[in-house]
Short mmCIF file of C-alpha atoms in Angstrom, two decimals:
data_model
loop_
_atom_site.label_atom_id
_atom_site.label_comp_id
_atom_site.label_asym_id
_atom_site.label_seq_id
_atom_site.Cartn_x
_atom_site.Cartn_y
_atom_site.Cartn_z
CA MET H 1261 -0.15 -0.20 -0.04
CA LYS H 1262 2.96 2.05 0.70
CA ARG H 1263 4.39 1.70 -2.56
CA ILE H 1264 1.17 2.60 -4.33
CA PHE H 1265 0.97 5.88 -2.32
CA TYR H 1266 4.49 6.75 -3.45
CA TYR H 1267 3.81 6.01 -7.18
CA VAL H 1268 0.50 8.14 -6.94
CA LEU H 1269 2.69 10.77 -5.50
CA PHE H 1270 5.16 10.59 -8.29
CA PHE H 1271 2.72 11.09 -10.75
CA LEU H 1272 0.46 13.70 -9.57
CA HIS H 1273 2.88 15.87 -7.81
CA ILE H 1274 5.78 15.72 -9.74
CA GLY H 1275 6.48 19.30 -9.80
CA PRO H 1276 7.45 19.66 -6.12
CA LEU H 1277 9.55 16.18 -6.21
CA ILE H 1278 11.74 18.06 -8.67
CA ASN H 1279 12.55 20.85 -6.41
CA ALA H 1280 13.41 18.18 -3.78
CA ARG H 1281 15.64 15.78 -5.66
CA SER H 1282 19.04 15.03 -4.48
CA PHE H 1283 20.71 15.19 -7.99
CA MET H 1284 19.83 16.52 -11.16
CA ILE H 1285 18.65 14.93 -14.57
CA SER H 1286 19.12 16.79 -17.60
CA CYS H 1287 18.90 15.92 -21.28
CA SER H 1288 20.12 17.20 -24.56
CA VAL H 1289 17.95 17.52 -27.33
CA PRO H 1290 19.27 17.27 -30.69
CA TYR H 1291 18.46 19.45 -33.58
CA TRP H 1292 18.85 16.66 -36.28
CA ARG H 1293 16.02 14.62 -35.17
CA CYS H 1294 14.24 17.76 -33.25
CA GLU H 1295 10.65 16.86 -33.86
CA LEU H 1296 10.76 13.59 -32.60
CA ALA H 1297 13.24 14.37 -29.74
CA ILE H 1298 10.72 17.19 -28.56
CA GLN H 1299 8.08 14.96 -28.45
CA THR H 1300 9.75 12.13 -26.41
CA VAL H 1301 11.02 14.94 -24.01
CA LEU H 1302 7.33 16.30 -23.59
CA LYS H 1303 6.08 12.81 -22.90
CA HIS H 1304 8.76 12.41 -20.03
CA MET H 1305 8.96 15.98 -19.10
CA GLY H 1306 8.43 15.28 -15.55
CA ILE H 1307 11.81 13.39 -15.00
CA PHE H 1308 14.27 16.60 -16.31
CA ASP H 1309 15.33 19.03 -13.93
CA GLN H 1310 16.95 20.89 -16.97
CA VAL H 1311 16.65 21.03 -20.92
CA ASN H 1312 19.60 21.64 -23.06
CA PRO H 1313 18.67 22.05 -26.73
CA PHE H 1314 21.55 20.96 -29.03
CA SER H 1315 22.90 22.98 -30.65
CA TYR H 1316 23.40 26.69 -32.28
CA GLU H 1317 26.80 26.65 -34.03
CA VAL H 1318 29.02 29.38 -35.23
CA ASN H 1319 30.04 30.51 -38.62
CA ALA H 1320 33.44 31.76 -39.71
CA GLN H 1321 33.00 35.55 -38.39
CA GLY H 1322 31.87 34.26 -34.85
CA LEU H 1323 28.12 34.76 -35.81
CA LEU H 1324 25.67 32.39 -34.55
CA LYS H 1325 23.81 30.09 -37.01
CA ASP H 1326 20.37 28.81 -35.72
CA THR H 1327 20.86 25.24 -36.62
CA PHE H 1328 17.97 23.98 -34.79
CA LYS H 1329 15.36 26.52 -35.94
CA ARG H 1330 14.71 28.06 -32.85
CA LYS H 1331 11.30 29.78 -34.10
CA MET H 1332 9.52 26.68 -35.15
CA PRO H 1333 6.51 25.79 -32.98
CA TYR H 1334 7.84 22.74 -31.64
CA TRP H 1335 10.57 24.34 -29.80
CA ASN H 1336 8.36 27.14 -28.78
CA GLU H 1337 6.24 24.42 -27.14
CA LEU H 1338 9.27 22.96 -25.31
CA HIS H 1339 10.52 26.21 -23.87
CA THR H 1340 6.64 26.94 -23.07
CA LYS H 1341 6.35 23.91 -20.99
CA CYS H 1342 10.04 24.28 -19.41
CA ILE H 1343 8.71 27.70 -17.88
CA ARG H 1344 5.76 26.67 -16.82
CA ARG H 1345 7.55 23.93 -14.86
CA LYS H 1346 10.24 26.11 -13.80
CA VAL H 1347 12.82 23.80 -15.64
CA PRO H 1348 15.81 25.76 -17.06
CA PHE H 1349 16.11 25.73 -20.81
CA ILE H 1350 19.55 26.24 -21.66
CA PRO H 1351 20.86 25.72 -25.08
CA THR H 1352 24.33 24.62 -26.33
CA ILE H 1353 26.56 26.75 -28.82
CA PHE H 1354 28.67 23.93 -30.51
CA TRP H 1355 31.91 24.79 -32.61
CA THR H 1356 34.85 22.65 -33.58
CA HIS H 1357 36.30 24.53 -36.47
CA THR H 1358 39.90 25.22 -35.04
CA GLU H 1359 41.02 28.01 -37.45
CA ASP H 1360 37.58 29.88 -37.36
CA MET H 1361 37.90 29.99 -33.45
CA HIS H 1362 41.54 31.23 -33.68
CA ASN H 1363 40.17 34.11 -35.80
CA VAL H 1364 37.48 35.00 -33.50
CA LEU H 1365 38.91 34.25 -30.32
CA SER H 1366 42.32 36.51 -31.19
CA ASP H 1367 40.70 39.23 -32.55
CA ALA H 1368 39.31 41.57 -29.54
CA ILE H 1369 36.81 42.93 -31.90
CA LYS H 1370 35.43 39.86 -33.20
CA LEU H 1371 35.41 38.40 -29.85
CA LYS H 1372 33.44 41.40 -28.30
CA ASN H 1373 30.94 40.84 -31.04
CA HIS H 1374 30.86 37.19 -30.51
CA THR H 1375 30.00 37.75 -26.78
CA THR H 1376 27.54 40.43 -27.34
CA GLU H 1377 25.73 38.19 -29.72
CA ILE H 1378 25.36 35.27 -27.34
CA LEU H 1379 24.13 37.81 -24.71
CA ASN H 1380 21.79 39.39 -27.10
CA LEU H 1381 20.36 35.69 -28.04
CA VAL H 1382 20.19 34.68 -24.28
CA GLU H 1383 18.04 38.17 -23.58
CA ALA H 1384 15.89 38.00 -26.62
CA HIS H 1385 14.74 34.63 -26.16
CA LYS H 1386 14.50 34.61 -22.64
CA LEU H 1387 16.66 31.75 -22.04
CA ASP H 1388 18.21 30.77 -18.59
CA GLY H 1389 21.55 30.72 -19.71
CA ILE H 1390 23.93 29.22 -22.46
CA ASN H 1391 26.19 26.12 -22.67
CA ILE H 1392 29.60 26.57 -24.37
CA ASN H 1393 30.79 23.67 -26.22
CA TYR H 1394 33.68 25.01 -28.01
CA GLU H 1395 35.85 21.82 -29.38
CA ARG H 1396 39.67 21.50 -30.72
CA ILE H 1397 40.55 24.94 -29.48
CA SER H 1398 44.28 25.42 -30.23
CA SER H 1399 46.38 25.43 -27.24
CA LYS H 1400 47.74 28.96 -28.41
CA ASP H 1401 44.17 30.14 -28.14
CA ARG H 1402 43.72 29.03 -24.35
CA PRO H 1403 44.26 32.50 -22.86
CA HIS H 1404 41.84 33.87 -25.19
CA TYR H 1405 39.12 31.29 -24.55
CA LEU H 1406 39.69 32.01 -20.86
CA SER H 1407 39.22 35.63 -21.04
CA PHE H 1408 35.96 34.95 -22.91
CA LEU H 1409 34.43 32.61 -20.41
CA GLN H 1410 35.56 35.22 -17.57
CA ASP H 1411 33.83 37.77 -19.64
CA LEU H 1412 30.73 35.94 -20.47
CA SER H 1413 30.24 34.73 -17.06
CA LYS H 1414 30.41 38.23 -15.62
CA GLU H 1415 28.06 39.43 -18.00
CA LEU H 1416 25.44 36.53 -17.69
CA HIS H 1417 25.64 36.62 -13.71
CA LYS H 1418 24.77 40.27 -13.85
CA ARG H 1419 21.68 38.97 -15.47
CA LYS H 1420 21.03 36.19 -12.93
CA LEU H 1421 21.83 33.80 -15.63
CA GLU H 1422 23.99 30.67 -15.68
CA LEU H 1423 27.12 29.76 -17.80
CA HIS H 1424 27.66 26.07 -18.53
CA VAL H 1425 30.81 24.60 -20.60
CA SER H 1426 30.83 21.26 -21.71
CA MET H 1427 34.27 19.67 -22.19
CA GLY H 1428 35.69 15.96 -23.27
CA GLY H 1429 36.55 13.56 -20.50
CA ARG H 1430 40.32 13.82 -19.11
CA THR H 1431 41.91 11.37 -16.88
CA SER H 1432 44.96 13.74 -16.17
CA ASP H 1433 46.08 17.11 -17.37
CA SER H 1434 47.83 15.61 -20.45
CA THR H 1435 45.61 12.50 -21.31
CA ILE H 1436 42.02 11.43 -22.03
CA GLY H 1437 43.27 7.88 -21.86
CA LEU H 1438 42.24 4.97 -19.18
CA MET H 1439 45.56 4.76 -17.12
CA ASN H 1440 47.21 1.91 -15.45
CA VAL H 1441 45.97 -0.79 -17.80
CA THR H 1442 46.76 -4.35 -18.04
CA LYS H 1443 47.59 -5.79 -21.41
CA PRO H 1444 45.02 -8.66 -22.15
CA LYS H 1445 46.10 -11.83 -24.12
CA THR H 1446 46.07 -11.48 -27.55
CA THR H 1447 43.93 -14.69 -28.23
CA ASP H 1448 41.23 -13.31 -25.93
CA LEU H 1449 41.01 -9.89 -27.93
CA LEU H 1450 41.25 -11.05 -31.31
CA PRO H 1451 38.88 -12.91 -33.81
CA VAL H 1452 40.02 -16.22 -34.60
CA ALA H 1453 41.03 -15.28 -38.23
CA LEU H 1454 43.32 -12.18 -36.76
CA SER H 1455 44.62 -14.36 -33.66
CA SER H 1456 48.26 -14.71 -35.15
CA LEU H 1457 48.34 -10.91 -35.43
CA GLN H 1458 49.56 -8.46 -32.59
CA PRO H 1459 47.39 -5.43 -31.50
CA GLU H 1460 48.94 -2.12 -30.49
CA PRO H 1461 50.54 -2.29 -27.01
CA LEU H 1462 47.96 -1.16 -24.30
CA LYS H 1463 49.08 1.93 -22.46
CA THR H 1464 48.18 5.50 -21.78
CA GLN H 1465 46.83 6.54 -25.26
CA PRO H 1466 48.10 9.97 -26.93
CA ILE H 1467 44.78 10.31 -28.08
CA THR H 1468 43.79 13.97 -29.18
CA SER H 1469 40.95 15.17 -26.92
CA VAL H 1470 38.06 17.39 -28.45
CA SER H 1471 38.79 19.39 -25.21
CA LEU H 1472 41.27 22.01 -24.76
CA SER H 1473 44.00 20.45 -22.44
CA PRO H 1474 44.75 22.55 -19.04
CA GLY H 1475 48.49 23.16 -20.28
CA SER H 1476 51.18 22.95 -17.52
CA GLY H 1477 52.64 24.62 -14.66
CA LYS H 1478 51.12 28.19 -14.16
CA GLU H 1479 49.03 27.62 -17.13
CA ALA H 1480 47.05 24.90 -15.87
CA LEU H 1481 46.52 26.47 -12.55
CA HIS H 1482 45.12 29.36 -14.16
CA TYR H 1483 42.83 26.98 -16.44
CA LYS H 1484 41.29 25.35 -13.64
CA LYS H 1485 40.65 28.27 -11.54
CA VAL H 1486 38.84 29.86 -14.49
CA ILE H 1487 36.72 26.79 -15.21
CA ALA H 1488 36.01 26.21 -11.59
CA GLU H 1489 34.94 29.91 -10.58
CA CYS H 1490 33.06 31.18 -14.00
CA CYS H 1491 31.19 27.78 -14.65
CA ASP H 1492 27.64 27.31 -13.00
CA GLN H 1493 27.96 23.63 -14.45
CA VAL H 1494 30.72 21.90 -16.24
CA HIS H 1495 29.58 19.03 -18.38
CA ILE H 1496 32.22 16.46 -18.72
CA MET H 1497 31.58 14.19 -21.64
CA GLY H 1498 31.59 10.68 -20.58
CA TYR H 1499 31.75 9.00 -24.02
CA ASP H 1500 34.18 8.54 -26.67
CA GLU H 1501 36.48 7.10 -24.86
CA TRP H 1502 37.23 4.53 -27.56
CA GLY H 1503 41.12 4.12 -28.23
CA THR H 1504 41.47 2.82 -24.85
CA PRO H 1505 41.19 -0.85 -24.44
CA HIS H 1506 41.47 -2.26 -21.05
CA LYS H 1507 41.38 -5.62 -19.29
CA TYR H 1508 38.08 -7.47 -19.04
CA ASP H 1509 36.60 -10.61 -17.72
CA GLU H 1510 38.28 -13.48 -18.95
CA GLU H 1511 35.04 -15.36 -19.67
CA HIS H 1512 33.75 -12.56 -21.60
CA LEU H 1513 34.24 -12.07 -25.47
CA LYS H 1514 36.90 -14.96 -25.67
CA SER H 1515 38.71 -14.67 -28.96
CA GLU H 1516 36.93 -11.31 -29.78
CA TYR H 1517 38.28 -7.66 -29.72
CA TYR H 1518 37.24 -5.16 -27.28
CA ILE H 1519 37.51 -1.45 -27.11
CA SER H 1520 35.09 0.74 -25.25
CA HIS H 1521 32.86 3.93 -25.62
CA SER H 1522 32.16 4.55 -21.82
CA SER H 1523 33.67 2.10 -19.67
CA ASN H 1524 32.71 2.43 -15.97
CA GLN H 1525 36.45 2.30 -15.15
CA TRP H 1526 37.06 5.16 -17.37
CA ILE H 1527 34.06 7.16 -15.97
CA GLU H 1528 35.53 6.69 -12.41
CA GLN H 1529 38.98 8.04 -13.62
CA ILE H 1530 37.61 11.33 -15.34
CA LEU H 1531 35.35 12.08 -12.50
CA THR H 1532 38.26 11.47 -10.02
CA TYR H 1533 40.38 13.94 -12.20
CA ALA H 1534 37.68 16.50 -12.74
CA LEU H 1535 37.01 16.65 -8.76
CA THR H 1536 40.57 17.82 -8.30
CA TYR H 1537 39.85 21.32 -9.53
CA ILE H 1538 36.06 21.65 -10.11
CA PRO H 1539 33.58 21.88 -6.95
CA ARG H 1540 31.46 18.57 -7.10
CA HIS H 1541 28.16 20.69 -7.14
CA LYS H 1542 29.10 22.09 -10.52
CA ILE H 1543 29.92 18.58 -12.36
CA VAL H 1544 27.40 17.14 -14.57
CA LEU H 1545 28.15 13.69 -16.12
CA GLY H 1546 27.31 13.46 -20.00
CA LEU H 1547 25.73 9.77 -20.68
CA PRO H 1548 25.40 8.87 -24.16
CA THR H 1549 22.33 6.60 -25.51
CA TYR H 1550 24.32 5.64 -28.23
CA GLY H 1551 27.26 3.40 -29.50
CA LEU H 1552 29.89 2.77 -31.76
CA GLU H 1553 30.51 0.60 -34.64
CA PHE H 1554 34.22 -0.24 -35.71
CA THR H 1555 35.63 -2.13 -38.72
CA ILE H 1556 38.73 -4.26 -37.36
CA LEU H 1557 41.55 -3.90 -39.92
CA ASN H 1558 44.87 -5.56 -40.55
CA GLU H 1559 47.44 -2.88 -41.41
CA LYS H 1560 51.11 -4.20 -41.63
CA GLY H 1561 50.47 -6.92 -39.48
CA LYS H 1562 48.75 -5.23 -36.64
CA ILE H 1563 45.29 -4.82 -35.54
CA THR H 1564 43.78 -1.52 -35.62
CA TYR H 1565 40.40 -0.17 -35.85
CA LYS H 1566 38.30 2.29 -38.00
CA LYS H 1567 35.30 4.06 -36.50
CA LYS H 1568 32.37 3.19 -39.02
CA ARG H 1569 29.28 4.83 -37.22
CA ASN H 1570 27.42 5.86 -34.37
CA ILE H 1571 24.75 3.33 -33.56
CA THR H 1572 21.76 3.45 -31.45
CA CYS H 1573 20.73 0.86 -28.83
CA PRO H 1574 17.65 -0.27 -31.13
CA ILE H 1575 19.55 -0.77 -33.95
CA ALA H 1576 22.35 -2.38 -32.35
CA THR H 1577 19.82 -4.76 -31.08
CA GLU H 1578 18.32 -5.56 -34.45
CA LEU H 1579 21.63 -5.77 -35.96
CA ALA H 1580 22.94 -8.59 -33.38
CA HIS H 1581 19.40 -10.32 -34.04
CA ALA H 1582 19.93 -10.31 -37.89
CA HIS H 1583 23.35 -11.94 -37.46
CA LYS H 1584 22.27 -14.23 -34.76
CA LYS H 1585 24.66 -12.87 -32.15
CA LYS H 1586 24.00 -12.44 -28.60
CA PRO H 1587 25.27 -9.18 -27.01
CA LEU H 1588 27.44 -9.80 -24.04
CA ARG H 1589 28.15 -7.50 -21.11
CA THR H 1590 31.80 -6.19 -21.02
CA HIS H 1591 33.83 -5.37 -18.03
CA GLY H 1592 33.19 -1.85 -18.46
CA GLY H 1593 29.41 -2.39 -18.44
CA GLU H 1594 28.39 -1.94 -22.02
CA LEU H 1595 27.02 -4.55 -24.38
CA SER H 1596 29.14 -5.52 -27.28
CA PHE H 1597 29.37 -8.23 -29.97
CA THR H 1598 31.52 -9.06 -33.53
CA TYR H 1599 29.83 -10.02 -36.68
CA THR H 1600 31.04 -10.21 -40.27
CA GLU H 1601 29.98 -8.24 -43.19
CA GLY H 1602 31.58 -9.20 -46.48
CA THR H 1603 35.20 -9.37 -45.99
CA ASP H 1604 34.91 -7.11 -42.93
CA THR H 1605 35.17 -7.90 -39.27
CA ARG H 1606 32.93 -5.53 -37.11
CA TYR H 1607 32.79 -4.62 -33.57
CA VAL H 1608 29.82 -3.11 -31.88
CA CYS H 1609 29.70 -1.57 -28.45
CA TYR H 1610 26.81 0.62 -27.21
CA LEU H 1611 24.75 1.54 -23.95
CA ASP H 1612 21.48 0.09 -22.60
CA ALA H 1613 19.51 1.05 -19.68
CA GLN H 1614 21.44 -1.13 -17.39
CA CYS H 1615 24.72 0.35 -18.43
CA ILE H 1616 23.28 3.91 -17.86
CA LYS H 1617 22.10 2.67 -14.46
CA GLU H 1618 25.39 1.83 -13.45
CA LYS H 1619 26.90 5.18 -14.21
CA ILE H 1620 24.12 6.79 -12.21
CA ALA H 1621 25.47 4.74 -9.37
CA LEU H 1622 28.84 6.25 -9.94
CA VAL H 1623 27.38 9.63 -10.20
CA LYS H 1624 25.81 8.98 -6.67
CA LYS H 1625 29.07 7.71 -5.40
CA TYR H 1626 31.14 10.80 -6.64
CA ARG H 1627 28.25 12.94 -5.27
CA ILE H 1628 28.66 15.22 -8.11
CA LYS H 1629 25.72 17.47 -9.36
CA GLY H 1630 24.06 15.23 -11.80
CA ILE H 1631 23.61 13.75 -15.35
CA ASN H 1632 22.80 15.14 -18.69
CA ILE H 1633 21.74 12.25 -21.21
CA PHE H 1634 22.98 12.56 -24.68
CA THR H 1635 20.66 12.60 -26.49
CA ILE H 1636 17.04 12.09 -25.94
CA ASN H 1637 15.90 11.70 -29.67
CA GLY H 1638 13.50 8.66 -29.60
CA ASN H 1639 16.25 6.21 -30.16
CA GLU H 1640 17.11 5.31 -26.59
CA ASP H 1641 16.70 2.02 -24.91
CA TYR H 1642 12.99 1.95 -23.96
CA ILE H 1643 13.82 0.72 -20.68
CA LEU H 1644 15.80 3.82 -19.74
CA TRP H 1645 12.74 5.56 -19.01
CA SER H 1646 11.75 3.19 -16.07
CA VAL H 1647 14.97 3.36 -14.98
CA LEU H 1648 14.81 7.15 -14.74
CA GLU H 1649 11.72 7.10 -13.12
CA LYS H 1650 12.64 4.68 -10.26
CA GLU H 1651 15.93 7.18 -9.97
CA LEU H 1652 13.52 10.17 -9.58
CA LEU H 1653 11.16 8.44 -7.36
CA SER H 1654 14.07 7.60 -5.14
CA SER H 1655 16.20 10.77 -5.22
CA SER H 1656 12.86 12.99 -4.29
CA LEU H 1657 11.97 10.97 -1.50
CA LYS H 1658 15.31 11.12 0.64
#
């Protein structure tokens, strides 16, 4: 009887429960599937404390591009619903062109105009803030970028609005790779046809991160100080780990290859590192609803892999069924399988609701602010909704 009462409370009085929740559940809403994505978010609106439309983009002159067509009725419906429910509506600005960013960040006039345009956008649309996701910034532009964040933060805070920043997961100042890795046996990792070949040594990977590195010495100290002080939320991307294989249970995927997209071990390491300089109440872990598919290649007698595509949980499930493969749980918590397509050997790893549930447990363990589901677009594991509803109820009743 008591359980029934709690569920009635959940569905009828979701607003008060949101305000009392012990940690935040937010979501990114993509422009490339916006109508279906918005329908999905509206259907489950009671779950979310914050909505982050993804995304505006930026042209070569530093002017904003309305990629997701903000004036369309379906966006207005979502924004209106957020206002009524007092759910912050904070769009993301996404920029990845290194040279264009340099030309704007290093030019005082262009940078001032860029900052002003962002502020005008926020005020014109009555937004609750903005999320800056600038990837592949050159290290030479680090000082300019930090000055930009300081100025933007100051102006937003004058207006009682928030500045969020998104960055790629890192395990140290110098790497994004999973550290302290043990090299698995070759025969445990490779498809039988490739077992005579050697994979690349497993070590801290010199992978180029999409996020700006802190630098070293005084540069790193300044970077960390600015990020920690200027940002109201720092969204750590808990995905795109791939390229950092690690040891797994010997019973898992014998004679198959293993790399990961978002392993639990890596998540713990990126959170541990983030907590060395970012206040825990500002850290938000980005959790993907998609996975990756790779082609395994033999290049000069060594095994490498090439990313083929992103793949959603429903499509990965259908693909496994079509090839009569049973996805197995990796040591990192993901589902995975291999299959052949013509002469290609393919490897698929992806996240289902169980995997996301385990990562929510890590968020609680490290007592950070919460999670951002990247993305909600109608292609997530349908079981995810029951996981989030149970989590909402659990957090709200504490």
